[in-house]
Short mmCIF file of C-alpha atoms in Angstrom, two decimals:
data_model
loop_
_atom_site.label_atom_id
_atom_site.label_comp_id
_atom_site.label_asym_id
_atom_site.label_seq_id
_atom_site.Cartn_x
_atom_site.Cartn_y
_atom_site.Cartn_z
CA UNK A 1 -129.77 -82.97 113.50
CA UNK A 2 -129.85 -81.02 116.83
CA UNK A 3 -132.13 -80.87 119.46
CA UNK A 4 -132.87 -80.93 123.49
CA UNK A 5 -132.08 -83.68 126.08
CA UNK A 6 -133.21 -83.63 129.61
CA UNK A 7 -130.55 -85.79 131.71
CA UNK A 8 -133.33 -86.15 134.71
CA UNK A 9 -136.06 -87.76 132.44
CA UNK A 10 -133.57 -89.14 129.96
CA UNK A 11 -135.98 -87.67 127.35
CA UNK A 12 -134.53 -86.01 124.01
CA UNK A 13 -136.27 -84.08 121.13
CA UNK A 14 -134.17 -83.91 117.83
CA UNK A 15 -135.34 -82.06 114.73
CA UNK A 16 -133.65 -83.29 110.94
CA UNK A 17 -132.79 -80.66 108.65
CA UNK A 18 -132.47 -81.08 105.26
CA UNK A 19 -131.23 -78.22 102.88
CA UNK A 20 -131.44 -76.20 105.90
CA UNK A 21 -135.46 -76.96 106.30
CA UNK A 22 -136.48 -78.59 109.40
CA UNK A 23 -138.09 -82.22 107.64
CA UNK A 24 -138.43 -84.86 110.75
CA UNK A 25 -138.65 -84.59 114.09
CA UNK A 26 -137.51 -87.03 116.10
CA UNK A 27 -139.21 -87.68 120.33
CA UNK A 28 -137.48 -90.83 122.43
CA UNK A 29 -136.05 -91.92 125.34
CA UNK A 30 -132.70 -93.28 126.37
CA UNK A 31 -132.96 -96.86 127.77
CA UNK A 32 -130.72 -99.57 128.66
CA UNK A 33 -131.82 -103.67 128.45
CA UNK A 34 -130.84 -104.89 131.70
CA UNK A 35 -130.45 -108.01 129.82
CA UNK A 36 -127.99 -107.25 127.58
CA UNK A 37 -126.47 -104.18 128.43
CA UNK A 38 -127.40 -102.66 125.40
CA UNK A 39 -128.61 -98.73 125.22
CA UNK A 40 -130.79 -97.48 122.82
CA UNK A 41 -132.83 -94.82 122.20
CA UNK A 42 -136.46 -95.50 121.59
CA UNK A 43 -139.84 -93.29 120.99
CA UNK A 44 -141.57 -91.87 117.43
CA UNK A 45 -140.66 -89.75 114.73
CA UNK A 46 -143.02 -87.85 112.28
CA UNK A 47 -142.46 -85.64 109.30
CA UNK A 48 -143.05 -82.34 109.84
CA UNK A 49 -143.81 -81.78 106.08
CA UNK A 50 -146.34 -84.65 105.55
CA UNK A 51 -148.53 -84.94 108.48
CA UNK A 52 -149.31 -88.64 107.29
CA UNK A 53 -145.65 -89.44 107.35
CA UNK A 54 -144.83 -90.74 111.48
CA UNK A 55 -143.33 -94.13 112.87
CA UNK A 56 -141.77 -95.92 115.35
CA UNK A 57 -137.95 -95.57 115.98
CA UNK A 58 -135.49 -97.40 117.83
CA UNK A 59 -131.33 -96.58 118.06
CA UNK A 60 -128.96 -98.57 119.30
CA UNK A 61 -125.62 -97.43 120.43
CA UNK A 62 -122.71 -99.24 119.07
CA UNK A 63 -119.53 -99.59 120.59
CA UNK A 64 -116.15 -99.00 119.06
CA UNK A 65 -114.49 -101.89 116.82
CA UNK A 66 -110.75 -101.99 117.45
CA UNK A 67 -109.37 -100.73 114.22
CA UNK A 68 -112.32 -100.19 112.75
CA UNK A 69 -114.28 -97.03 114.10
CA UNK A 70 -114.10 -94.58 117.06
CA UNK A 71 -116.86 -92.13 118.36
CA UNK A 72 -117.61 -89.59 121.05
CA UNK A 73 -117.20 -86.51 121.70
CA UNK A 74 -113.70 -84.93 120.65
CA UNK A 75 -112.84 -81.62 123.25
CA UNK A 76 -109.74 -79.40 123.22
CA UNK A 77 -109.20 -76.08 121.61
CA UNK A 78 -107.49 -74.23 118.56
CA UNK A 79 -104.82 -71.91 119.25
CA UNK A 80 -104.19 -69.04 116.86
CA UNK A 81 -100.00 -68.90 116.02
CA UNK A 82 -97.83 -66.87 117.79
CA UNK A 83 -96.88 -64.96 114.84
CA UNK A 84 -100.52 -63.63 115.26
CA UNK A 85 -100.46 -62.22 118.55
CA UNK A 86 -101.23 -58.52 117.54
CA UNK A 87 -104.60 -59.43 115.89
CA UNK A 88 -105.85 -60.45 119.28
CA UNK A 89 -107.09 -63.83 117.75
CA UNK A 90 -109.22 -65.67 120.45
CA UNK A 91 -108.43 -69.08 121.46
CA UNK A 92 -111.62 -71.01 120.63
CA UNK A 93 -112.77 -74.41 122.10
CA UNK A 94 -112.98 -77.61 119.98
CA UNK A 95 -116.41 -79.71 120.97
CA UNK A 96 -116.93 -82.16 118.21
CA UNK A 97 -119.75 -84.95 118.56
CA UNK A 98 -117.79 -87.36 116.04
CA UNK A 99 -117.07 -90.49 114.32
CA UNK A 100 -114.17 -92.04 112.73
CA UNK A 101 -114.60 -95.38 110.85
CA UNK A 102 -112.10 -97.27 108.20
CA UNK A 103 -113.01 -97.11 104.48
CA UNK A 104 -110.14 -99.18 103.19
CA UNK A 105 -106.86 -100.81 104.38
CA UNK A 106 -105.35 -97.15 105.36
CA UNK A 107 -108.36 -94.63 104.35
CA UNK A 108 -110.44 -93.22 107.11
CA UNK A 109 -113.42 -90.80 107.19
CA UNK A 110 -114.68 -88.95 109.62
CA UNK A 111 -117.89 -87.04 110.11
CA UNK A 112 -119.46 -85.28 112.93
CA UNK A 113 -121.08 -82.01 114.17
CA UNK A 114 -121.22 -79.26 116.51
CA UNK A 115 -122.22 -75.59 117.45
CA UNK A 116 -120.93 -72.39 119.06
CA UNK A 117 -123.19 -70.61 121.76
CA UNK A 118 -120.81 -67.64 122.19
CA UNK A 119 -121.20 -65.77 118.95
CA UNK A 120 -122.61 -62.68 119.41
CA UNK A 121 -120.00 -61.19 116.73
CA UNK A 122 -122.54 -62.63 114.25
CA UNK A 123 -126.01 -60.78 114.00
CA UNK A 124 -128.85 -62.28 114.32
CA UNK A 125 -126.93 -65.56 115.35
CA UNK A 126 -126.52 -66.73 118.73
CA UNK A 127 -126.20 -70.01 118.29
CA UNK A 128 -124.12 -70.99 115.51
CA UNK A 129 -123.89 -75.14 114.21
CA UNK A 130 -121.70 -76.72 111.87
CA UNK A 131 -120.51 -79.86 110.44
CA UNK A 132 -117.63 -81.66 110.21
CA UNK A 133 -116.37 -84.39 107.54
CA UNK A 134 -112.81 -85.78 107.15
CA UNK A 135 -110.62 -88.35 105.10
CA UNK A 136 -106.92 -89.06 105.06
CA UNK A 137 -105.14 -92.30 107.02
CA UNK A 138 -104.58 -91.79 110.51
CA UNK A 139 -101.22 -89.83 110.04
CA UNK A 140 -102.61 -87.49 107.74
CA UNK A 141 -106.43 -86.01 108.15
CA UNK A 142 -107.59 -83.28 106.75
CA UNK A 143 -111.32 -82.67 108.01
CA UNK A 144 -113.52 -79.39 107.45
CA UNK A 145 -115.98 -77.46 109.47
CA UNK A 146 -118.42 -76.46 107.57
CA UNK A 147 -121.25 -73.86 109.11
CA UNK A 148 -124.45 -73.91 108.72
CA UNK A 149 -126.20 -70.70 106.74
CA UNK A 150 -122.62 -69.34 105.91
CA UNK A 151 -120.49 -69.86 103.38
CA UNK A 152 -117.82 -70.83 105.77
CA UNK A 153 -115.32 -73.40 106.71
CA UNK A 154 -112.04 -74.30 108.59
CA UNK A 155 -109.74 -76.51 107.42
CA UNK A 156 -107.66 -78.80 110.48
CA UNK A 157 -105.13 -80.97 109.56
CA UNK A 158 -103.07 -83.68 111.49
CA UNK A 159 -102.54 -86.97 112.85
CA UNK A 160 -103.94 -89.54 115.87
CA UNK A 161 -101.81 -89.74 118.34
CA UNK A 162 -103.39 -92.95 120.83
CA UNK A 163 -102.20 -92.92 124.63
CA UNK A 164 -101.67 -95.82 127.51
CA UNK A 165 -105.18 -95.90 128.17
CA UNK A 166 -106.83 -96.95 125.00
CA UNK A 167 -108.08 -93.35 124.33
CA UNK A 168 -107.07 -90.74 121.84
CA UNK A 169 -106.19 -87.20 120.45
CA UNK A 170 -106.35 -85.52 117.21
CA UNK A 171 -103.36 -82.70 117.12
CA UNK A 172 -101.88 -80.26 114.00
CA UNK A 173 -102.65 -77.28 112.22
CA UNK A 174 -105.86 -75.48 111.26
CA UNK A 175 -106.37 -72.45 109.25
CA UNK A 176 -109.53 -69.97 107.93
CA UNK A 177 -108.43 -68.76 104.84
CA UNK A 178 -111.40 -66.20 104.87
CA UNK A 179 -110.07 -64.56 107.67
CA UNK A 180 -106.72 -65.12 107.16
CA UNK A 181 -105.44 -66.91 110.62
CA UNK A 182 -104.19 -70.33 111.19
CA UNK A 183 -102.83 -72.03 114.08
CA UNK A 184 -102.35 -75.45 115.70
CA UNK A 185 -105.33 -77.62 118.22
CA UNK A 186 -105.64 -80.60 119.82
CA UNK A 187 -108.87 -82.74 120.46
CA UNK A 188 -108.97 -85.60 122.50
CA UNK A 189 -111.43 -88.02 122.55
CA UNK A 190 -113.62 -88.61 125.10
CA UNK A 191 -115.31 -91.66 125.68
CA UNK A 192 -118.78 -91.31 127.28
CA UNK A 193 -121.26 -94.05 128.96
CA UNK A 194 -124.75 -92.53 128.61
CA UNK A 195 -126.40 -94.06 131.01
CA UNK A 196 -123.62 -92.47 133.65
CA UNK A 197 -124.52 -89.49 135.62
CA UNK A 198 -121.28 -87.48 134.65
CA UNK A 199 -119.87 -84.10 136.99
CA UNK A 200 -121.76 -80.94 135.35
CA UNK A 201 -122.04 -79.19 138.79
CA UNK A 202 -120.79 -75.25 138.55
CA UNK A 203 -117.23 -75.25 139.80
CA UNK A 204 -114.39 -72.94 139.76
CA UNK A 205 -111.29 -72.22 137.53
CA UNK A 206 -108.35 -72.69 140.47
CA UNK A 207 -106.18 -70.18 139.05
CA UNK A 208 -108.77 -67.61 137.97
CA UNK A 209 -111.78 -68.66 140.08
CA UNK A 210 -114.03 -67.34 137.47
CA UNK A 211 -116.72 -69.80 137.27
CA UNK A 212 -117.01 -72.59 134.94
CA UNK A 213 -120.96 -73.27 134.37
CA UNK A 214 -122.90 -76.56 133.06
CA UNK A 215 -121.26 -77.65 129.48
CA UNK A 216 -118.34 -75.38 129.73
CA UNK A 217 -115.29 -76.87 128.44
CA UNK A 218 -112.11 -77.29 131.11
CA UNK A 219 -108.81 -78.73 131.80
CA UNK A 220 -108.67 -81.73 134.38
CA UNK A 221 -106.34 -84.05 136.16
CA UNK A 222 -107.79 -86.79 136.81
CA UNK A 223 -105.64 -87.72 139.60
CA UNK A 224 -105.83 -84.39 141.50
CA UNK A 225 -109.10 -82.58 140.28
CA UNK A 226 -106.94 -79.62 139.67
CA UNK A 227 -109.38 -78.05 136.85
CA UNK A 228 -108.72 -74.80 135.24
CA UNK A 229 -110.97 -72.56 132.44
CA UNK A 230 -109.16 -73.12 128.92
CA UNK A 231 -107.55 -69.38 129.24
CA UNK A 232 -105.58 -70.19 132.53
CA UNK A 233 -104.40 -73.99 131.20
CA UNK A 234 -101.39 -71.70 129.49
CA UNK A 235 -101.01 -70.27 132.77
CA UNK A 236 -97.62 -71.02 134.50
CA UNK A 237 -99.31 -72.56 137.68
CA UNK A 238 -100.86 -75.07 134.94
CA UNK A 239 -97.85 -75.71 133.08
CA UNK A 240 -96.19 -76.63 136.06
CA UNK A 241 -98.46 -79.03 137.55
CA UNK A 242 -97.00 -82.47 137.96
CA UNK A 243 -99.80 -84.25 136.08
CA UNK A 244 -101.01 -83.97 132.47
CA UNK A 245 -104.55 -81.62 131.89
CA UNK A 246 -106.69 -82.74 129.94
CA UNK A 247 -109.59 -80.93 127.56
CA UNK A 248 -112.55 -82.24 129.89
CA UNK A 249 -116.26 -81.59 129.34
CA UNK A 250 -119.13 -83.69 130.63
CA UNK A 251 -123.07 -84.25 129.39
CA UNK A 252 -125.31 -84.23 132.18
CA UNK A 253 -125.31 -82.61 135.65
CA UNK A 254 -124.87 -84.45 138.72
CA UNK A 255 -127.67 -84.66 141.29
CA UNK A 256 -127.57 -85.38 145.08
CA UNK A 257 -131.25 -86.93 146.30
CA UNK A 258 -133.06 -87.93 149.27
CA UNK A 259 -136.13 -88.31 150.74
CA UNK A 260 -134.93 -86.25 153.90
CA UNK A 261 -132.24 -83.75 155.08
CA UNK A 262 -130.42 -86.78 156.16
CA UNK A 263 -130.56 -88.48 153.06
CA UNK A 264 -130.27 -85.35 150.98
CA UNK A 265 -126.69 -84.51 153.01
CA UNK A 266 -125.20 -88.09 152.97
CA UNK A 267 -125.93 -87.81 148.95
CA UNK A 268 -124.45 -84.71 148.33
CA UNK A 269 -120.91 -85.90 150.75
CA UNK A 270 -120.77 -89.11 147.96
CA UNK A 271 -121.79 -87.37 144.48
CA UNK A 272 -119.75 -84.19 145.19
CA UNK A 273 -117.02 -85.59 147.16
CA UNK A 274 -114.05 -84.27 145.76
CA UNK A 275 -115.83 -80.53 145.41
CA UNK A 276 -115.18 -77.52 147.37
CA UNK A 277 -118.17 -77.08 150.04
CA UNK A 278 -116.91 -74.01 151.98
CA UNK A 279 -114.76 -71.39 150.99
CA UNK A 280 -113.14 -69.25 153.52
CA UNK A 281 -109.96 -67.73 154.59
CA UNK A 282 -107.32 -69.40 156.66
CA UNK A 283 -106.85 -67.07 160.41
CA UNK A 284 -103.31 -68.59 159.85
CA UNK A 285 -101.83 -68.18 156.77
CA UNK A 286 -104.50 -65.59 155.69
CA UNK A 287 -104.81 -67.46 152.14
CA UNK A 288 -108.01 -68.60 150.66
CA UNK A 289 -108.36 -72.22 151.44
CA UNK A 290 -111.36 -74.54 151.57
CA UNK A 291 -112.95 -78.47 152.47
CA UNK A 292 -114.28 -80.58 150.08
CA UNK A 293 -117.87 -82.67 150.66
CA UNK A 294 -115.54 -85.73 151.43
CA UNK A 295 -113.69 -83.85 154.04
CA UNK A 296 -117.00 -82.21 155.70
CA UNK A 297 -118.12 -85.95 155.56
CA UNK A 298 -115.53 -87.40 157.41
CA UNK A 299 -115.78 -84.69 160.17
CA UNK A 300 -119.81 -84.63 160.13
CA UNK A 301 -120.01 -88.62 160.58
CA UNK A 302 -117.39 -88.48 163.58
CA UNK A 303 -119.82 -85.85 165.09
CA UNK A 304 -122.66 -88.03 164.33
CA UNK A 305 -121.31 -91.60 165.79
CA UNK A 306 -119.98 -89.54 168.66
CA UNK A 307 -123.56 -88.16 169.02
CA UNK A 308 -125.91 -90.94 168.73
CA UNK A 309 -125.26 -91.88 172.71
CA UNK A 310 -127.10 -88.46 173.14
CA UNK A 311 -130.07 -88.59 170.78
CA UNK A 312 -133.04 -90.71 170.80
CA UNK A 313 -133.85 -92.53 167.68
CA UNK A 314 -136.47 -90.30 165.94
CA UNK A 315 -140.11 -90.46 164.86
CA UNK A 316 -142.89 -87.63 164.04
CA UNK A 317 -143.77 -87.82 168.08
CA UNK A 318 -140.71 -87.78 170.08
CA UNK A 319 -137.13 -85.43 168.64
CA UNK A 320 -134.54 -84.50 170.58
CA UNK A 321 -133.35 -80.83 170.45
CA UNK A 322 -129.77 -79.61 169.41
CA UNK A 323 -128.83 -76.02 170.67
CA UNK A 324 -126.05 -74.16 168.77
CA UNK A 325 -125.30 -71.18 170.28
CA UNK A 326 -122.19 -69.91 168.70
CA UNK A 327 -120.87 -68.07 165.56
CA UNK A 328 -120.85 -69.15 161.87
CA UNK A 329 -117.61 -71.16 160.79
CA UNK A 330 -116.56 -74.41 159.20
CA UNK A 331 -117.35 -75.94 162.65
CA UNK A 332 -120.69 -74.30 163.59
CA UNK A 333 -121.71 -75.48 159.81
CA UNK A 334 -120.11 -79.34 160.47
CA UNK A 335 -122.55 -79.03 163.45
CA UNK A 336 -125.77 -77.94 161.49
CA UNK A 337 -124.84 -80.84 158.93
CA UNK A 338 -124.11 -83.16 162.52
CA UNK A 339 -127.62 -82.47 163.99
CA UNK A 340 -129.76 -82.78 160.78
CA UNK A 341 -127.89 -86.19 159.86
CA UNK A 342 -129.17 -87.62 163.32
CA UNK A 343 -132.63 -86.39 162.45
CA UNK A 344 -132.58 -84.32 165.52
CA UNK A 345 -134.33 -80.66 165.65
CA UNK A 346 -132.20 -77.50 165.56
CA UNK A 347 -132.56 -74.62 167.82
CA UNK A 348 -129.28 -72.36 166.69
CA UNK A 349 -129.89 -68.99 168.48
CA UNK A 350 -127.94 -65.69 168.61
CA UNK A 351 -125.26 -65.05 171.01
CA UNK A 352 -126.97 -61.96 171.95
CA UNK A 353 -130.04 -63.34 173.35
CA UNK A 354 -130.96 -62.11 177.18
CA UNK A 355 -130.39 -64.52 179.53
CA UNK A 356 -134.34 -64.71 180.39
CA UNK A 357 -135.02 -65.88 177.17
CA UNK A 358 -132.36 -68.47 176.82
CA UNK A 359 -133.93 -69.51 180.19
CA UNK A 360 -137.26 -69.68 179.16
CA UNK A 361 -135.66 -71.26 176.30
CA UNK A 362 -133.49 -74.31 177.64
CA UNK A 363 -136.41 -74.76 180.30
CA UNK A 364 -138.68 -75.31 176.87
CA UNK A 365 -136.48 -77.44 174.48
CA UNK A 366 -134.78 -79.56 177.17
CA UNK A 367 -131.85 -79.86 174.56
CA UNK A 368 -130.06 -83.28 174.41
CA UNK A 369 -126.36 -81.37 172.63
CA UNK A 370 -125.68 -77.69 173.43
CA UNK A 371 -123.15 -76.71 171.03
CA UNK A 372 -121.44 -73.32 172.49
CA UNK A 373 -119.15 -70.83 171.16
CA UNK A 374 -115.81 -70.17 173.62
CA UNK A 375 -116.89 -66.36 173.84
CA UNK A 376 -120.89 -67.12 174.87
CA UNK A 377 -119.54 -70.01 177.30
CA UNK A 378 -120.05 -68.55 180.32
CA UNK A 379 -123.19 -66.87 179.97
CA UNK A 380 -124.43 -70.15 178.88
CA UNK A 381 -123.43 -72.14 182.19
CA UNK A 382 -124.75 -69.47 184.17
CA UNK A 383 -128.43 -70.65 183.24
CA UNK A 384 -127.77 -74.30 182.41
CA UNK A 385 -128.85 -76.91 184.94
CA UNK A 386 -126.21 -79.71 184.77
CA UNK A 387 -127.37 -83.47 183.43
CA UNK A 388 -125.25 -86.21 183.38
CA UNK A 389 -127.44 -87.19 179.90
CA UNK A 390 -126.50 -83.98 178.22
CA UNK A 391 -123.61 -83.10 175.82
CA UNK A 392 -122.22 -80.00 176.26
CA UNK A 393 -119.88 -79.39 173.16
CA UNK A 394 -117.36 -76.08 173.12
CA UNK A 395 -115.90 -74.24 169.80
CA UNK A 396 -113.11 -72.68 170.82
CA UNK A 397 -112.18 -69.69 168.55
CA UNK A 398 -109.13 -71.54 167.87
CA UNK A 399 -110.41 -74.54 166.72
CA UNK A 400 -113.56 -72.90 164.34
CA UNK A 401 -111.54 -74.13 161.19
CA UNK A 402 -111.02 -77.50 163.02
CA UNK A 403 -107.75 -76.55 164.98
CA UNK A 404 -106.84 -79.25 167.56
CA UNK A 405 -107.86 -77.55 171.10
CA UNK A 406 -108.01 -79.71 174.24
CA UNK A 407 -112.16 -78.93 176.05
CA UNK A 408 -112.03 -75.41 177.89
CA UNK A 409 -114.47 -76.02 180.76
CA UNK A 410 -114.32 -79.25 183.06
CA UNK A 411 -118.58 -79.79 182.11
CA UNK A 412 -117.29 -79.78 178.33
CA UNK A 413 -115.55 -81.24 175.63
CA UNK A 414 -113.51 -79.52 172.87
CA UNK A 415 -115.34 -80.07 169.05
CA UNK A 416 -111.65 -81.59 167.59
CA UNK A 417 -111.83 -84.25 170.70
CA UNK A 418 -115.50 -85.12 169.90
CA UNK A 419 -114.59 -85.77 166.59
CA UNK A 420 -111.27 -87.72 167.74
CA UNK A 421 -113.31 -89.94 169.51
CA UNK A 422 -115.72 -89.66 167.21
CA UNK A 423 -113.59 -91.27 164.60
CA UNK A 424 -112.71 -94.10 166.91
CA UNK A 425 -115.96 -95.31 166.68
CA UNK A 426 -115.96 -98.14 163.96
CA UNK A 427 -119.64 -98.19 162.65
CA UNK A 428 -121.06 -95.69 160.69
CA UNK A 429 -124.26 -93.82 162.37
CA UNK A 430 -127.45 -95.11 160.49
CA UNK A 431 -131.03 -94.59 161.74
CA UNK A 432 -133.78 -96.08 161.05
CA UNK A 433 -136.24 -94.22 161.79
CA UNK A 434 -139.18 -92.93 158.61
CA UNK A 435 -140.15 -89.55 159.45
CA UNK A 436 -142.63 -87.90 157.52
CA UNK A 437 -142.11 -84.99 155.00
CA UNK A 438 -143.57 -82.57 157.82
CA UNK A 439 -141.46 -83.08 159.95
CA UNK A 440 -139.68 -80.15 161.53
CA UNK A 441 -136.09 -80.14 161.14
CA UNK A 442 -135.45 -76.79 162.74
CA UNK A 443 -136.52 -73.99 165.04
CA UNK A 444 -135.05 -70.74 163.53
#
């Protein structure tokens, strides 16, 4: 059985082959009973041999019995031996969907499936999907992979090896004797709640920093989010890390929602929050460095509670303006973030502009926050009136990657101090304004 699932709708579309001919097909929908707990999947099923052959279906997801059965998925990879080295053998993944359940006092059988989307060495055959079916007692398995369409298998061998938390790994030897090559793999089990919105966002490998897309299998530490593409976890930087990596991969992709740009940005901080947002290099150690979502959140909301004595509280009639005049950086960004989050309308303009049209323009807008660059400082206060009710805000060029600067001009303040004081403020910003989808969030 394989088929589609769409994590959004929670929809899924399976098709049963038997003998290799596509017999049932299978259309539901994954559910929960807020009752219970219990998940389930539940739509119709037809055949598509006998077109007076259709029914209801309903499948309920059982959880492990202690001693009794195990399922998930089952990631980690097969490594070819060493002895093998001048054949170029690739290290392949392991991404089982499988079950383990107790036939007798010390027999256990195993059966699952699975399928390769990388092999283009086979013609004709993107996609390739196998089976897999074991017995042995838990210290000695022996389970095949058997594809589909080819007369082909792989034989692993090994034990279960359970760790502190509950979960565990199946590690020992596999070998092809078609092709001759043979190695050892681990695959650890992982344990997955359906109805859980899992991390499937694109990240990076951070010792490569090749990408790793949607369903790509990865190393993780789960205390540290270091994650790493299977080809650098052998890589020194990996070995050495001071917490275990573990074969990771995750079933649906990660969404951040709203109803506005406000909503929309506070959603992304929490789902992606331990996630590089901005990449960039460091003017003092010259390295590649960057913040997470939960660190632009933290500096964003200090801008934001500092800011709300500035603002009016929003509706489709009356906005106030925000006027960032200053060059892109982790700070001018933190300040686009800032001014959307309090629902206020952006004017960011070029540095360049001639003072007759920033005028014109200030004269216009009437902005509540003026967010200026250190180097366009100066031409800025030679055109703006001064108002006890405006914020003028400075970003030094020492202080665009959030360096600590004390304010540069006795009419300003310094970004770091707004966001000292900022931080000092104990309630979190909220407004409550509605504003319509129409609303303009910007002036570009």
């Amino acid at each position: 059985m394989h088929g589609t699932y769409d994590g959004s709708t929670q929809l899924a579309s399976i098709i049963e082959l038997i003998d290799n001919v596509a017999t049932y097909k299978y259309q539901c929908k994954l559910m929960m009973d807020k009752t219970n707990g219990a998940i389930y999947l539940r739509g119709s099923w037809n055949s598509l041999i006998d077109g007076d052959l259709f029914g209801e279906l309903l499948m309920t997801l059982e959880a492990d019995v202690l001693f009794n059965s195990m399922s998930g998925i089952w990631v980690g990879e097969a490594q070819p031996a060493e002895e093998l080295a001048d054949f170029f053998i690739p290290i392949n993944p392991i991404r089982w969907c499988a079950t383990l359940f107790r036939k007798d006092n010390d027999t256990w059988q195993m059966f699952g499936s699975g399928y390769f989307n990388d092999s283009t060495d086979i013609p004709n055959q993107s996609i390739l999907f196998f089976s897999i079916n074991g017995t042995g007692t838990l210290d000695d398995m022996k389970i095949i992979k058997k594809y589909l369409n080819m007369d082909h298998s792989v034989e692993y061998r090994g034990k279960l090896i359970e760790y502190d938390n509950g979960s565990y790994s199946y590690v020992g030897h596999w070998s092809n004797v078609v092709a001759g090559s043979y190695g050892s793999f681990l695959a650890a089990q992982y344990c997955l709640n359906p109805m859980i919105s899992y991390r499937l966002d694109i990240c990076l490998c951070e010792i490569c920093t090749n990408i790793l897309h949607t369903g790509d299998n990865r190393w993780f530490c789960s205390q540290c989010h270091l994650t790493t593409c299977p080809g650098c976890n052998h890589h020194k930087l990996a070995i050495d890390h001071p917490h275990k990596l573990m074969p990771h991969i995750l079933p649906t992709q990660q969404i951040a929602q709203g109803k506005s740009c406000r909503e929309l940005i506070t959603s992304a901080f929490h789902t992606f929050q331990s996630l590089p947002l901005i990449v960039f290099r460091s003017t003092e150690s010259k390295e590649l460095v960057w913040f997470t979502y939960g660190e632009m959140s933290m500096k964003c909301n200090a801008l934001v509670k500092y800011w709300k004595s500035f603002v009016i509280n929003a509706d489709d009639q009356v906005r106030s303006f925000i006027l960032i005049m200053a060059d892109t950086s982790p700070a001018y960004i933190a300040c686009l973030l800032a001014g959307l989050m309090c629902q206020a309308v952006l004017v960011p303009i070029h540095g360049a502009l001639k003072i007759d049209a920033l005028t014109h323009l200030l004269s216009t807008i009437d902005p509540s926050i003026v967010v200026v660059g250190e180097p366009y400082l100066n031409k800025l206060l030679s055109v703006l009136s001064e108002n006890s009710s405006r914020l003028l805000m400075t970003i030094s060029q020492n202080e665009e990657q959030f360096q600590r600067v004390e304010s540069i001009n006795e009419r300003s303040i310094s970004l770091t101090t707004v966001i000292e004081k900022g931080n000092k403020i104990p309630n979190e910003y909220h407004s409550h304004s509605s504003l319509s989808r129409n609303t303009m969030s910007a002036i570009l």
